[in-house]
Coordinates of C-alpha atoms and ligand atoms in Angstrom, one line a residue:
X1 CA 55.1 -4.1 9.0
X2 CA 53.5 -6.7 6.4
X3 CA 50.9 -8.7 6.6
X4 CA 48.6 -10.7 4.1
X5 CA 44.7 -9.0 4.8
X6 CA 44.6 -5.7 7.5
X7 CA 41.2 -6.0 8.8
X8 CA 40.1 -2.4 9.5
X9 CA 37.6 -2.1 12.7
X10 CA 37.4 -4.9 15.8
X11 CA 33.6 -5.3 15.9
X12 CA 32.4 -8.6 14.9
X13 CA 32.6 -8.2 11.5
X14 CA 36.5 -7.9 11.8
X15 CA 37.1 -10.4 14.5
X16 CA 35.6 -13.0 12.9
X17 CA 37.0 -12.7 9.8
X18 CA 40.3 -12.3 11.4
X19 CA 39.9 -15.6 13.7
X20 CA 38.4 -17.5 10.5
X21 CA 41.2 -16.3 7.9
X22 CA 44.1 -16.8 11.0
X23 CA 42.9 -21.2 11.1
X24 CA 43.5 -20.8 7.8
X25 CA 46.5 -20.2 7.8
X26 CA 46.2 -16.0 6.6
X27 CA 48.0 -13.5 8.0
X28 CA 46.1 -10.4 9.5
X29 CA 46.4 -7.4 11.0
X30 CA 43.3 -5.3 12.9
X31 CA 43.1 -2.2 13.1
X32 CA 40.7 -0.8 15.8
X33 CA 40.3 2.9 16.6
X34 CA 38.7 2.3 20.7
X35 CA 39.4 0.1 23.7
X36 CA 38.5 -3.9 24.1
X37 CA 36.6 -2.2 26.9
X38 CA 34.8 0.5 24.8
X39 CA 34.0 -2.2 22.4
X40 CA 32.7 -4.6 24.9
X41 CA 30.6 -1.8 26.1
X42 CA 28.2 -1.4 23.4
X43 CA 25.1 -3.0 24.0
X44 CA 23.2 -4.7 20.4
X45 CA 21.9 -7.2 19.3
X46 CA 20.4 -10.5 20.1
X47 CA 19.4 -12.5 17.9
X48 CA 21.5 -15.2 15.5
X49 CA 20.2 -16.5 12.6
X50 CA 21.5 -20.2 12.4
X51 CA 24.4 -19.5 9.3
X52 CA 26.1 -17.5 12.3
X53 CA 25.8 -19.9 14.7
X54 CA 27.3 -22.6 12.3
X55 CA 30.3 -20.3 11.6
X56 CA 31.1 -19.6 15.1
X57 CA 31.0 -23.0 16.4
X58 CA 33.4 -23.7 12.7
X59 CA 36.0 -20.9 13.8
X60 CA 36.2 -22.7 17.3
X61 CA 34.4 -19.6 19.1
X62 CA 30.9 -21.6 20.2
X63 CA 31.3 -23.2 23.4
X64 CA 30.3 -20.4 25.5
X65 CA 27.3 -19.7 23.6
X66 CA 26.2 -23.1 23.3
X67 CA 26.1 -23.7 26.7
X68 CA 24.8 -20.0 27.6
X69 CA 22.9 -19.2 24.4
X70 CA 18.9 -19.9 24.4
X71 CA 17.8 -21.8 21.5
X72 CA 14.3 -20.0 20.1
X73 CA 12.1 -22.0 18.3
X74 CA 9.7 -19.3 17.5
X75 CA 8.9 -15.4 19.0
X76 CA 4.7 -13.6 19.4
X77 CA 3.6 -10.7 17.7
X78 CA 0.4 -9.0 19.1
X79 CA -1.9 -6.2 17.9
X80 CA -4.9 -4.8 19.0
X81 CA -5.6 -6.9 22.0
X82 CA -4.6 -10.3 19.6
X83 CA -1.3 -12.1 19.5
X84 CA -0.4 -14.9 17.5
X85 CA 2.7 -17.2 18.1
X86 CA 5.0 -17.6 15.2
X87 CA 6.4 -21.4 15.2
X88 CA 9.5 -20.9 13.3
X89 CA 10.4 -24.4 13.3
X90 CA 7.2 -26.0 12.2
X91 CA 7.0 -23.4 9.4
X92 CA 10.9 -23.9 8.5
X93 CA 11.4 -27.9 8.7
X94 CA 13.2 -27.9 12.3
X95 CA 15.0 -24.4 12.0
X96 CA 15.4 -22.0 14.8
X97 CA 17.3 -19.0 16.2
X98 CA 20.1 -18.4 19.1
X99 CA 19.4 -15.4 21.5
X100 CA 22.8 -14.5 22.7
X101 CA 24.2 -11.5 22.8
X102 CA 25.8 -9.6 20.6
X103 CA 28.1 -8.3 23.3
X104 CA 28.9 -11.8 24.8
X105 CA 30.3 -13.0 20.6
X106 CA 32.3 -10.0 20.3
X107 CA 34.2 -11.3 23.5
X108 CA 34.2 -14.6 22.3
X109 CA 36.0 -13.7 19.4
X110 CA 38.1 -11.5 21.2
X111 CA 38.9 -14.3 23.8
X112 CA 39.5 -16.2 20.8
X113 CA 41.9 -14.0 19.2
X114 CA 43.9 -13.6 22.3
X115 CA 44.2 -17.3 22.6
X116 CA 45.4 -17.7 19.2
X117 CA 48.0 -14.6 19.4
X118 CA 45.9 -13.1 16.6
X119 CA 47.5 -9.7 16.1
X120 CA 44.7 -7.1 17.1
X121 CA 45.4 -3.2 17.8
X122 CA 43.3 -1.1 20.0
X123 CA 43.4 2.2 19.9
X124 CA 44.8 2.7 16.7
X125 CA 43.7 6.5 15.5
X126 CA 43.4 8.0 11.7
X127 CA 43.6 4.6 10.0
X128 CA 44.2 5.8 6.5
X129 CA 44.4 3.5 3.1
X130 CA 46.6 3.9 0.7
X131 CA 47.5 2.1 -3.1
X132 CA 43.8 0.5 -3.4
X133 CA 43.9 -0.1 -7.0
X134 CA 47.2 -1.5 -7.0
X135 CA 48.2 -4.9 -6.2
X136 CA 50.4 -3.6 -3.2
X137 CA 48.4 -1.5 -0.7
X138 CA 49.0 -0.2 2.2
X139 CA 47.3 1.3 5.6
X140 CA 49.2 4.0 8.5
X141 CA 47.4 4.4 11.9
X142 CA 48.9 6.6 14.9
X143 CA 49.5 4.6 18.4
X144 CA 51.8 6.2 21.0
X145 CA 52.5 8.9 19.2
X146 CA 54.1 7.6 16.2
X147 CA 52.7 6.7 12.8
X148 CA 53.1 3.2 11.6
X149 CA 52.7 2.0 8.4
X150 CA 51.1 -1.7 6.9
X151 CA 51.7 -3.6 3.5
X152 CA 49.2 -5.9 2.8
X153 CA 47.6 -7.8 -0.3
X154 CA 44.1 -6.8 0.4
X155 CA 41.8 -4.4 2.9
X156 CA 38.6 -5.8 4.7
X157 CA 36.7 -2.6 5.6
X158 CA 34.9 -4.1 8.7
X159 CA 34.6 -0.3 10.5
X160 CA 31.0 0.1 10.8
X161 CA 28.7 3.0 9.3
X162 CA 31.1 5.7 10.9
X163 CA 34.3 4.1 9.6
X164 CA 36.6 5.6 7.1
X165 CA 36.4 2.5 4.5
X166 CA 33.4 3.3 2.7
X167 CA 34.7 6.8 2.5
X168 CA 37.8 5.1 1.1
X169 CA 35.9 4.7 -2.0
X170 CA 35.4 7.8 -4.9
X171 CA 32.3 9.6 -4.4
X172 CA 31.8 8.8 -8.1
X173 CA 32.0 5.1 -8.0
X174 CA 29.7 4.8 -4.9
X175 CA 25.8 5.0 -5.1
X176 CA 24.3 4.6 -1.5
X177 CA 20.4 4.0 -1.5
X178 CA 19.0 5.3 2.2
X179 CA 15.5 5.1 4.0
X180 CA 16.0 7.2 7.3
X181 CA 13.2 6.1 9.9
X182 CA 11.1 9.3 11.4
X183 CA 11.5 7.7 15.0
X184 CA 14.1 5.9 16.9
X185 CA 14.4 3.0 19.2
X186 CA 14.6 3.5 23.2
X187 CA 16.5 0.2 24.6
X188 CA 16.8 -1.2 28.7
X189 CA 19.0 -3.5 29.7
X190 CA 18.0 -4.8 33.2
X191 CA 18.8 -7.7 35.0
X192 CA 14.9 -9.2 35.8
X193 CA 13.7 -12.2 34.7
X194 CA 12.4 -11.5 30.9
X195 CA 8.4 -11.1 31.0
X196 CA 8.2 -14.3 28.2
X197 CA 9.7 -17.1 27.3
X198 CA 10.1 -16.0 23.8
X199 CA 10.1 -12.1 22.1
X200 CA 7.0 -10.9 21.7
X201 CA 7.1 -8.0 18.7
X202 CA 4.4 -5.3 19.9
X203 CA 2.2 -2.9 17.3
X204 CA 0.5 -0.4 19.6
X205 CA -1.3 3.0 18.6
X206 CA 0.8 4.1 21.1
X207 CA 4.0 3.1 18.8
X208 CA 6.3 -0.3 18.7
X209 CA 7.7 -2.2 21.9
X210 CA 9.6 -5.4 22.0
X211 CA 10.1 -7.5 24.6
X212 CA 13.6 -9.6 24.5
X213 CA 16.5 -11.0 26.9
X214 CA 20.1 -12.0 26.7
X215 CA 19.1 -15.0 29.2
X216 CA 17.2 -16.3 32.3
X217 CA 17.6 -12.9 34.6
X218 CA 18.4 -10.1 32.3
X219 CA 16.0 -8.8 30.0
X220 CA 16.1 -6.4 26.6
X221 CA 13.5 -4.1 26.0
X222 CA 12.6 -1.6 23.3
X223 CA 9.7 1.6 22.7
X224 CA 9.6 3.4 19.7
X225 CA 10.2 6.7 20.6
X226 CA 10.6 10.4 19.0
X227 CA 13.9 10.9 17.4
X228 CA 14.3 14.2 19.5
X229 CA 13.4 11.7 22.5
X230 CA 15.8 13.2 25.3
X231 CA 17.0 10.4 27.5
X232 CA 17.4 12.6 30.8
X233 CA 13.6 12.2 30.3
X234 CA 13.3 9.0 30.5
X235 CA 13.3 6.9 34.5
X236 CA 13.0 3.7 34.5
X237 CA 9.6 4.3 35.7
X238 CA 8.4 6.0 32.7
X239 CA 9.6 3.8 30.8
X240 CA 8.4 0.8 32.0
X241 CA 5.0 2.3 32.3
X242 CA 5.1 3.1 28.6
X243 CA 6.1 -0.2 27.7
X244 CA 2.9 -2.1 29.8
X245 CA 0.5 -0.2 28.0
X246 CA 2.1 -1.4 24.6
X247 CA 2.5 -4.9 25.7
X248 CA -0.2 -7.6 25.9
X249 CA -2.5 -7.1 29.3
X250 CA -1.4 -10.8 30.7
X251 CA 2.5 -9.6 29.8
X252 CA 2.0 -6.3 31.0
X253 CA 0.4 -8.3 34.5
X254 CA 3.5 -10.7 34.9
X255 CA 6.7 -7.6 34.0
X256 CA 9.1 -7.6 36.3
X257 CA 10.6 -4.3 36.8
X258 CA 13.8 -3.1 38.1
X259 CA 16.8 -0.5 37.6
X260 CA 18.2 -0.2 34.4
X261 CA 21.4 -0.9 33.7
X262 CA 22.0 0.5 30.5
X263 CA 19.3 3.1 28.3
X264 CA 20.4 3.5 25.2
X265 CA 18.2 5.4 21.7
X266 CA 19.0 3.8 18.4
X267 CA 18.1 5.8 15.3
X268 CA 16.5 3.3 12.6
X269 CA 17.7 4.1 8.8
X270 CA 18.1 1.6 6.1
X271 CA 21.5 1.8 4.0
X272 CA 23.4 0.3 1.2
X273 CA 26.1 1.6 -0.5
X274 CA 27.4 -0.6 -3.7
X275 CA 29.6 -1.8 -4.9
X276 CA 31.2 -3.2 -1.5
X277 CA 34.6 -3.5 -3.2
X278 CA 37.1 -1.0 -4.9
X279 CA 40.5 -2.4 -6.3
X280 CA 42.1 -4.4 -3.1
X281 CA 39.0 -2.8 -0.7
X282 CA 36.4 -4.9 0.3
X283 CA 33.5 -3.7 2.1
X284 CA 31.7 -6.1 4.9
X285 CA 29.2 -5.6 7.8
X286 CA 27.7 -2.3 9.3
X287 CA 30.6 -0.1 7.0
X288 CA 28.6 -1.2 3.9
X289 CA 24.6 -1.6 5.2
X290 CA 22.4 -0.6 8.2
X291 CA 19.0 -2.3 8.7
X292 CA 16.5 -1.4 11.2
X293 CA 16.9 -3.8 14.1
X294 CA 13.3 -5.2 13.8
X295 CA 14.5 -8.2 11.9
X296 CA 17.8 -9.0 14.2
X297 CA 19.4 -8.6 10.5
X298 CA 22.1 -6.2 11.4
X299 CA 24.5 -8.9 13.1
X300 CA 23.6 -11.5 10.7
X301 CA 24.0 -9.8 8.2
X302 CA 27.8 -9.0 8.7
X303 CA 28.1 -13.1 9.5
X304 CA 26.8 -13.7 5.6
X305 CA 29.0 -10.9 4.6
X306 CA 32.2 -12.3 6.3
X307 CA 31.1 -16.1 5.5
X308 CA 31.5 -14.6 1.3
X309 CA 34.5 -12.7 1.5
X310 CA 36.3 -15.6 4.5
X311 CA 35.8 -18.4 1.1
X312 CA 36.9 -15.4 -1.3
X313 CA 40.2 -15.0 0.2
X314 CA 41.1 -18.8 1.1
X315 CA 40.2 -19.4 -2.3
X316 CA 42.9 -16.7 -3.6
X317 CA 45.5 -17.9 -1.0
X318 CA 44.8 -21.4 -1.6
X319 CA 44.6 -21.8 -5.2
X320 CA 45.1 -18.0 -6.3
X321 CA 41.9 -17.8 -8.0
X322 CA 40.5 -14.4 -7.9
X323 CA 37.0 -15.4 -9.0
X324 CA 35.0 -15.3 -6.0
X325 CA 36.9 -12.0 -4.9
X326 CA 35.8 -10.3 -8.1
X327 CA 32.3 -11.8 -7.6
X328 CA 32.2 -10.6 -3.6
X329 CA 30.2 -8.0 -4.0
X330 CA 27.1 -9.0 -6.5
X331 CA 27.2 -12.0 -4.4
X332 CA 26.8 -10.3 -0.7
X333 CA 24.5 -7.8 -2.2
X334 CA 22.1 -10.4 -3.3
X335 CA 21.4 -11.5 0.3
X336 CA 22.3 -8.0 1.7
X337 CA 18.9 -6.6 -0.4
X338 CA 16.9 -9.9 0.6
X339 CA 17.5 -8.7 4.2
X340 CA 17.2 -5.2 3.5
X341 CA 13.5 -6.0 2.8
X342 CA 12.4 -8.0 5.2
X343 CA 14.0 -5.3 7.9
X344 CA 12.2 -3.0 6.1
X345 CA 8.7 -4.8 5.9
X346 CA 9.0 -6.0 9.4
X347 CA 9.8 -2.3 10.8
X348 CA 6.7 -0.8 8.2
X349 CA 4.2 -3.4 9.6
X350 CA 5.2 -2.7 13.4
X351 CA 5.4 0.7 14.0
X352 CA 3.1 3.9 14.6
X353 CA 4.1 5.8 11.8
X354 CA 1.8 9.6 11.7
X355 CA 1.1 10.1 7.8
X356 CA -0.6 6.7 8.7
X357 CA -3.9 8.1 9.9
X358 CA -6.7 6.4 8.0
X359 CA -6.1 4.1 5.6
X360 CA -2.2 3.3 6.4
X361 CA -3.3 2.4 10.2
X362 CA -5.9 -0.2 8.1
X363 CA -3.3 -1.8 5.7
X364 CA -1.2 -2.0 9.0
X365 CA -4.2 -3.7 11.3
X366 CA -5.4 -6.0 7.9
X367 CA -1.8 -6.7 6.8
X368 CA -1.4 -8.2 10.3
X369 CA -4.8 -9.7 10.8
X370 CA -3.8 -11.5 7.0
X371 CA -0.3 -12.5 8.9
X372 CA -2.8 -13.9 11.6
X373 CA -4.6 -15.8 9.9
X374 CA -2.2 -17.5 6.9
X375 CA 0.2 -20.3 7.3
X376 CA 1.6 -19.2 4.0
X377 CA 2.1 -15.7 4.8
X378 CA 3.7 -16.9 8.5
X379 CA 6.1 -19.1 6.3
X380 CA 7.3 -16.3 4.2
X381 CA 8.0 -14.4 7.4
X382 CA 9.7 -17.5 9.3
X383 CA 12.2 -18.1 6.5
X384 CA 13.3 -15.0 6.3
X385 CA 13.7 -14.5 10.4
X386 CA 15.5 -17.9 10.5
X387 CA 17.6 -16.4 7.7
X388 CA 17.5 -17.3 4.0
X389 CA 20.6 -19.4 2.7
X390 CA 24.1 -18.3 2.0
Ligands
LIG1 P1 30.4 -2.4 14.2 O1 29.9 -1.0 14.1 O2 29.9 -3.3 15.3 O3 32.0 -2.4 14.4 C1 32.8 -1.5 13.7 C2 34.1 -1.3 14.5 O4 35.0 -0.5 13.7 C3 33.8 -0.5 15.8 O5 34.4 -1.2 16.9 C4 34.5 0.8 15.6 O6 35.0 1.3 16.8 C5 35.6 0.5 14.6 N1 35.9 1.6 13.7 C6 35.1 2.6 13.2 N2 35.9 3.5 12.5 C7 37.2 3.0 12.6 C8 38.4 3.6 12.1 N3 38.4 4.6 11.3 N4 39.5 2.9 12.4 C9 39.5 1.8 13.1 N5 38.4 1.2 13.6 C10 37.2 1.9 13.4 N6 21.6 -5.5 15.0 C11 20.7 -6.5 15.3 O7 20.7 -7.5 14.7 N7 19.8 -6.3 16.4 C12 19.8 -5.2 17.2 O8 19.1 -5.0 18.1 C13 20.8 -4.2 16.9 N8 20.8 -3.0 17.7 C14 21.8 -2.0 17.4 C15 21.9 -0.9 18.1 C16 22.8 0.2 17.8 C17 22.9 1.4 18.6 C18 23.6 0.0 16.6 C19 24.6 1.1 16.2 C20 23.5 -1.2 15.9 C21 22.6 -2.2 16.2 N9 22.5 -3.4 15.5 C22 21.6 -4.4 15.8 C23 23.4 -3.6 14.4 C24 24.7 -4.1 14.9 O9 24.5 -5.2 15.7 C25 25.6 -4.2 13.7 O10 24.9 -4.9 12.7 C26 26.9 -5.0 14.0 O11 27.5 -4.3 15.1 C27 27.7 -5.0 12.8 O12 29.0 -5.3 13.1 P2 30.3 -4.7 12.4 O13 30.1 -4.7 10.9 O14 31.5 -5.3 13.0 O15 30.2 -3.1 12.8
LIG2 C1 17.6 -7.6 21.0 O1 17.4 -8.5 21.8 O2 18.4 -6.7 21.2 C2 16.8 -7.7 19.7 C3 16.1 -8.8 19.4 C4 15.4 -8.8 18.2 C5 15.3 -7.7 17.4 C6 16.0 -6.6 17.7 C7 16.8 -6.5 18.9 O3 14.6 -7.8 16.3

């Protein structure tokens, strides 16, 4: 087989580079080690920063969520016993954020896909990559038993933190910079009316909680928990106990409670590993950076990522200028380390963290009292949530 770009990995990274590059008239392949159903399965985020929006309604994948997404135009943050809205689009001249999920995009795009007879393959085991540093590489996978080989022009590693992409690349050439979190994230999914209009961001002695939804009458919820946290541990009860004494008293009053549907514990780490490309490789989403969720970054991160190296290659294929390919990677990693703060900031001012006793749990209380009580600190925080330019 030949094809111009194989996409490794059929999260959203890949599929929406595949669906942008295919109405542009590129040839791809995707390469995708589970199921559609596995990858449906996953629950994540919730949360899209505007560039993302505009790029799904411009690869013809928006209807669904314009008509189902919630439009945000701000989120609370409370702290002992005060809360304090955060008006993103009075602090950011009109702007404002999507909260749709993560899960409901990926089968957009995969709806999409199918639509447009995109060539996607599930199930495709022991991708390999072959030839990167010359101008003809190539990728096997096994399916049914037999191993198949692609030629291609160039490689979009799109295969998430676990994939083999970044692995693709020489220890040598690589340096990854990592921050791992010393306590995780437990998530419910569960279909009750969510407790506020908008997310309200929880600091609590007791640790983090944040209240979220996918829409009208099913609701997202989050405690920072113990990395050994074990889930067996964790009803429904508990957990929703937990999370009213973390939540504001009037909140905690009005929660609507019900069986989970899905309970989930997300470690927290912060990664980059540069550069993102290597010869014909190019490095996008989760397979070349992991935020903490506390910013919704993750997913809209992998959107900027995609939105560079989409224009990179339509440039090449268009007018075979390889400028903005060799430029990809200083270019993504400009806004992926912009990001990579304000994840970082964001998940150091909410959480309990226990070599804080004394004066960390002070800086925490007076950083957010500050936050409080300055239009010009909220601003700096808005823009960033909203998500800075591309
Ligand atoms: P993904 O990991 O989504 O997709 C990579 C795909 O590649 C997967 O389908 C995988 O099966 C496939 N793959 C891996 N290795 C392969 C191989 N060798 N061959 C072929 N295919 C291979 N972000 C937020 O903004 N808010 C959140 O609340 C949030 N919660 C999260 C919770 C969890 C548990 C995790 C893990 C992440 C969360 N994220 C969140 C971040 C998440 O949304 C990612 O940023 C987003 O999925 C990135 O998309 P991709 O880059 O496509 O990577
Ligand atoms: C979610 O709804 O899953 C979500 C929302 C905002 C975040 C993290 C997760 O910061």
């Amino acid at each position: 087989m030949r094809t111009q770009v194989v996409i490794v990995g059929g999260g959203p990274s890949g599929l929406l580079l595949s669906q942008i590059l295919h109405l542009r008239g590129i040839e791809t392949i995707l390469l995708e080690r589970q199921s559609e159903a596995y990858v449906l399965g996953r629950i994540r985020a919730g949360v899209l920063e505007q560039g993302l929006v505009d790029m799904l309604r411009g690869a013809d994948v928006g209807a669904r969520m314009d008509t189902q997404g919630l439009v945000h135009h701000g989120f609370d943050i409370s702290h002992h016993g005060q809360r304090q809205h955060i008006n993103l689009s009075e602090l950011t001249d009109g702007k404002s954020v999507m909260v749709y999920g993560q899960t409901e995009v990926t089968q957009d795009l995969y709806d999409a896909r199918r639509k447009m007879n995109g060539v996607v393959i599930h199930e495709a085991k022991n991708v390999a990559l072959f030839d990167l540093t010359t101008n003809q590489p190539h990728v096997t996978y096994e399916k049914d038993g037999k191993t198949h080989k692609v030629d291609c022009d160039f490689v979009a590693g799109c295969d998430g933190f676990h994939g083999v992409s970044r692995q693709s690349i020489p220890d040598h050439l690589r340096r990854e910079y990592e921050k791992v979190y010393p306590f995780g994230w437990l998530g419910v999914l569960s279909e009750t009316p969510p407790v506020s209009d908008e997310l309200i961001y929880n600091q609590h002695e007791r640790g983090f909680a944040l209240c979220s939804m996918r829409n009208k009458n099913l609701s997202r919820y989050y405690i920072q928990c113990d990395l050994n946290e074990d889930l067996n541990e964790w009803s429904d009860d508990r957990f929703w106990e937990e999370l009213k004494k973390r939540i504001p008293e009037d909140a905690a009053k009005n929660l609507v409670t019900g069986p989970s549907i899905e309970k989930s514990i997300a470690p927290l780490r912060s990664f980059v590993s540069e550069p993102l490309t290597y010869g014909r490789l190019f490095l996008a989403g989760d397979a070349a950076h992991i935020v903490p969720p506390t910013g919704a970054k993750g997913l809209n991160l992998a959107a900027s990522d995609i939105h560079y190296l989409s224009n990179a290659l339509i440039s090449f294929y268009n007018s075979d200028n390889e400028g903005l390919l060799n430029a990809y990677s200083e270019t993504a990693l400009k806004r992926i380390w912009k990001a990579m703060r304000f994840s970082w900031s964001m998940t150091m001012l909410l959480h309990k963290f226990p070599e804080n006793e004394g004066f960390g749990d002070r800086m925490q209380k007076t950083e957010l009292e500050y936050l409080f009580s300055s239009t010009a600190a909220q601003t700096a925080l808005a823009e960033n949530y909203v998500g800075l330019p591309y």
